[in-house]
XYZ file of C-alpha atoms in Angstrom:
239
model
C 28.043 -27.691 13.417
C 24.295 -27.087 13.088
C 23.564 -29.469 15.957
C 26.192 -27.849 18.176
C 24.641 -24.437 17.572
C 21.074 -25.480 18.372
C 22.238 -27.454 21.402
C 23.939 -24.316 22.715
C 20.843 -22.200 22.054
C 18.511 -24.707 23.689
C 20.569 -24.495 26.873
C 19.945 -20.740 26.967
C 16.169 -20.764 26.547
C 13.970 -18.939 29.040
C 10.258 -19.767 28.961
C 9.210 -16.653 30.879
C 11.117 -14.352 28.542
C 9.792 -16.297 25.556
C 6.200 -15.521 26.512
C 7.000 -11.805 26.707
C 8.737 -11.845 23.321
C 5.848 -13.710 21.680
C 3.650 -10.725 22.521
C 6.220 -8.027 21.797
C 6.901 -9.340 18.302
C 3.191 -9.747 17.444
C 3.055 -13.504 16.852
C -0.706 -14.064 17.209
C -2.907 -15.018 14.262
C -3.252 -12.166 11.788
C -0.340 -10.179 13.245
C 2.866 -9.425 11.354
C 4.880 -12.029 13.272
C 2.271 -14.786 13.096
C 3.781 -18.215 13.692
C 7.125 -16.977 15.025
C 8.366 -19.105 17.947
C 10.691 -17.760 20.641
C 13.063 -19.493 23.047
C 13.431 -16.338 25.155
C 17.152 -15.710 24.589
C 18.331 -12.101 24.830
C 20.320 -10.661 21.917
C 23.683 -10.307 23.765
C 23.655 -14.067 24.421
C 22.762 -14.751 20.804
C 25.699 -12.601 19.736
C 27.990 -14.721 21.899
C 26.778 -17.898 20.205
C 27.196 -16.336 16.762
C 30.735 -15.177 17.578
C 31.658 -18.627 18.839
C 30.452 -20.585 15.818
C 30.563 -18.314 12.769
C 34.109 -19.190 11.596
C 33.243 -22.877 11.171
C 29.536 -22.676 10.335
C 28.829 -23.337 6.655
C 26.102 -21.751 4.556
C 24.377 -25.131 4.701
C 24.309 -24.874 8.499
C 22.978 -21.334 8.287
C 20.316 -22.336 5.792
C 19.013 -24.945 8.237
C 18.850 -22.310 10.957
C 17.094 -19.825 8.674
C 14.495 -22.412 7.696
C 13.457 -22.820 11.335
C 10.319 -21.344 12.888
C 12.398 -20.532 15.958
C 13.231 -16.837 15.935
C 16.554 -17.119 17.734
C 17.817 -19.738 15.271
C 17.174 -17.318 12.423
C 18.684 -14.326 14.207
C 21.832 -16.215 15.166
C 22.192 -17.328 11.543
C 21.937 -13.709 10.417
C 24.417 -12.526 13.048
C 26.843 -15.169 11.792
C 26.309 -13.954 8.228
C 27.102 -10.406 9.355
C 30.273 -11.671 11.026
C 31.279 -13.650 7.952
C 30.723 -10.670 5.660
C 33.184 -8.609 7.688
C 35.742 -11.342 8.369
C 39.084 -9.712 7.647
C 40.953 -12.991 8.057
C 40.408 -13.274 4.305
C 43.381 -11.033 3.694
C 43.255 -10.755 -0.093
C 40.946 -7.998 -1.289
C 39.391 -10.030 -4.082
C 38.569 -12.862 -1.676
C 36.875 -10.447 0.711
C 34.751 -9.081 -2.134
C 33.791 -12.558 -3.376
C 32.910 -13.550 0.174
C 30.668 -10.479 0.578
C 28.988 -11.143 -2.760
C 28.280 -14.771 -1.872
C 26.748 -13.733 1.452
C 24.767 -10.930 -0.229
C 23.281 -13.390 -2.740
C 22.545 -15.932 -0.019
C 20.808 -13.257 2.053
C 18.542 -12.124 -0.778
C 17.549 -15.719 -1.499
C 16.377 -15.970 2.113
C 14.202 -12.869 2.478
C 11.200 -15.088 3.221
C 13.048 -16.192 6.370
C 14.115 -12.663 7.385
C 10.598 -12.001 8.559
C 10.585 -9.778 11.607
C 11.836 -6.261 12.142
C 14.782 -7.111 14.392
C 16.016 -9.698 11.905
C 16.034 -7.029 9.202
C 17.482 -4.224 11.307
C 20.405 -6.247 12.682
C 21.481 -7.578 9.296
C 20.403 -5.523 6.270
C 22.766 -2.523 6.640
C 25.806 -4.758 7.194
C 25.117 -7.326 4.495
C 23.089 -5.543 1.818
C 24.019 -1.922 2.416
C 27.754 -2.400 2.855
C 27.972 -4.614 -0.232
C 26.155 -2.074 -2.402
C 28.103 0.997 -1.241
C 30.088 1.213 -4.474
C 27.655 -0.657 -6.740
C 24.401 -0.282 -8.651
C 21.550 -0.020 -6.137
C 18.650 -0.969 -8.425
C 17.975 -4.096 -6.346
C 16.913 -1.822 -3.466
C 14.224 -0.226 -5.626
C 12.950 -3.658 -6.607
C 12.751 -4.599 -2.932
C 11.074 -1.273 -2.089
C 8.193 -2.081 -4.439
C 7.804 -5.685 -3.259
C 4.516 -6.991 -1.883
C 6.556 -8.503 0.938
C 6.643 -6.214 3.996
C 10.086 -7.380 5.064
C 11.650 -6.860 1.637
C 10.389 -3.268 1.698
C 11.906 -2.798 5.153
C 15.182 -4.343 3.961
C 15.250 -1.804 1.120
C 15.110 1.265 3.329
C 17.068 -0.047 6.330
C 19.921 -1.178 4.052
C 20.525 2.467 3.185
C 21.718 3.083 6.760
C 25.118 1.951 5.457
C 24.982 4.744 2.860
C 23.852 7.327 5.404
C 26.884 6.530 7.564
C 29.011 7.436 4.537
C 27.054 10.685 4.034
C 25.342 9.324 0.919
C 21.668 10.252 1.151
C 20.260 10.023 -2.388
C 19.041 6.417 -2.238
C 17.530 6.853 1.219
C 15.526 9.878 0.095
C 14.390 8.263 -3.158
C 13.279 5.075 -1.417
C 11.559 7.134 1.287
C 9.522 8.790 -1.472
C 8.607 5.389 -2.902
C 7.351 4.289 0.518
C 5.412 7.425 1.441
C 2.078 5.751 0.733
C 2.941 2.397 2.288
C 0.115 1.085 4.475
C 2.212 -0.627 7.162
C 3.258 1.048 10.398
C 6.564 -0.853 10.420
C 7.501 0.824 7.151
C 6.442 4.238 8.458
C 8.757 3.732 11.444
C 11.652 2.463 9.330
C 11.463 5.331 6.840
C 11.108 7.904 9.616
C 14.112 6.434 11.396
C 16.301 6.626 8.266
C 15.153 10.192 7.574
C 16.090 11.110 11.145
C 19.553 9.622 10.592
C 19.925 11.703 7.435
C 18.960 14.789 9.442
C 21.619 14.104 12.069
C 24.242 14.443 9.340
C 22.636 16.913 6.947
C 19.679 18.826 8.328
C 19.174 20.649 5.023
C 18.572 17.390 3.140
C 16.004 16.319 5.743
C 14.235 19.677 5.720
C 14.091 19.746 1.912
C 12.376 16.348 2.037
C 10.014 17.420 4.808
C 9.063 20.676 3.127
C 7.990 18.685 0.100
C 6.156 15.868 1.883
C 5.317 16.689 5.509
C 1.683 17.525 4.788
C 0.952 14.103 3.308
C 3.429 11.666 4.874
C 2.116 9.260 7.540
C 2.069 10.787 11.016
C 4.275 8.088 12.539
C 6.863 8.530 9.777
C 6.854 12.278 10.328
C 7.223 12.020 14.114
C 10.190 9.666 13.786
C 11.826 11.892 11.158
C 11.613 15.128 13.178
C 12.467 13.663 16.576
C 15.907 15.322 16.776
C 14.902 18.689 15.328
C 14.589 21.792 17.550
C 11.178 22.106 19.199
C 10.081 25.071 17.091
C 10.740 23.158 13.891
C 8.993 20.042 15.192
C 5.899 22.117 15.975
C 5.998 23.662 12.513
C 5.979 20.275 10.780
C 3.321 18.815 13.065
C 0.928 21.640 12.139
C -0.450 20.369 8.858
């Protein structure tokens, strides 16, 4: 199955698009995506490949894809994991839960391969967040304090699943843990999740902002207040 998947992806490659993506995802030496290799395949096409092969692809196949330096191989593997985690053809409830747990564990063992922001954003809420909705979330706090940039992003982006269920506590606590993070990609991720909280409960967002807006990174603040009325945005931007 692995060879069928990569053969399909190789047919879709676009060298011109690949060059653009290499720059967009910061793959030069010293940048956050250093060493990442692109085929130039747009995400909708990758989703089609994932949908076609996920029922038969094994975790062994997905591990081979995740071990690759080729970005699209890794993203397609993650999209297949997302599909597998929500596969309702496993009709018995206990089987669905065991399936989700197996995929959750597999995902966390592969964080070194989930090493760009799109890979995190398109997988973490569905796999990590959805699994932890009714469980202990201490693993997220461990990830939030990791030295690995992508594990920290996984921690906060995973809480999008909670936000969608109007559960904001973990998002706000992890946002506090990441207030002093040095990386712009974390500032953007935290600001984005705070904004999503605000869409559902503006009071929770404003309570957080009133406590932290004077010291939180500017990018994080701008993302968080993006949907607020103009007068409130101006208030928070005036430190």
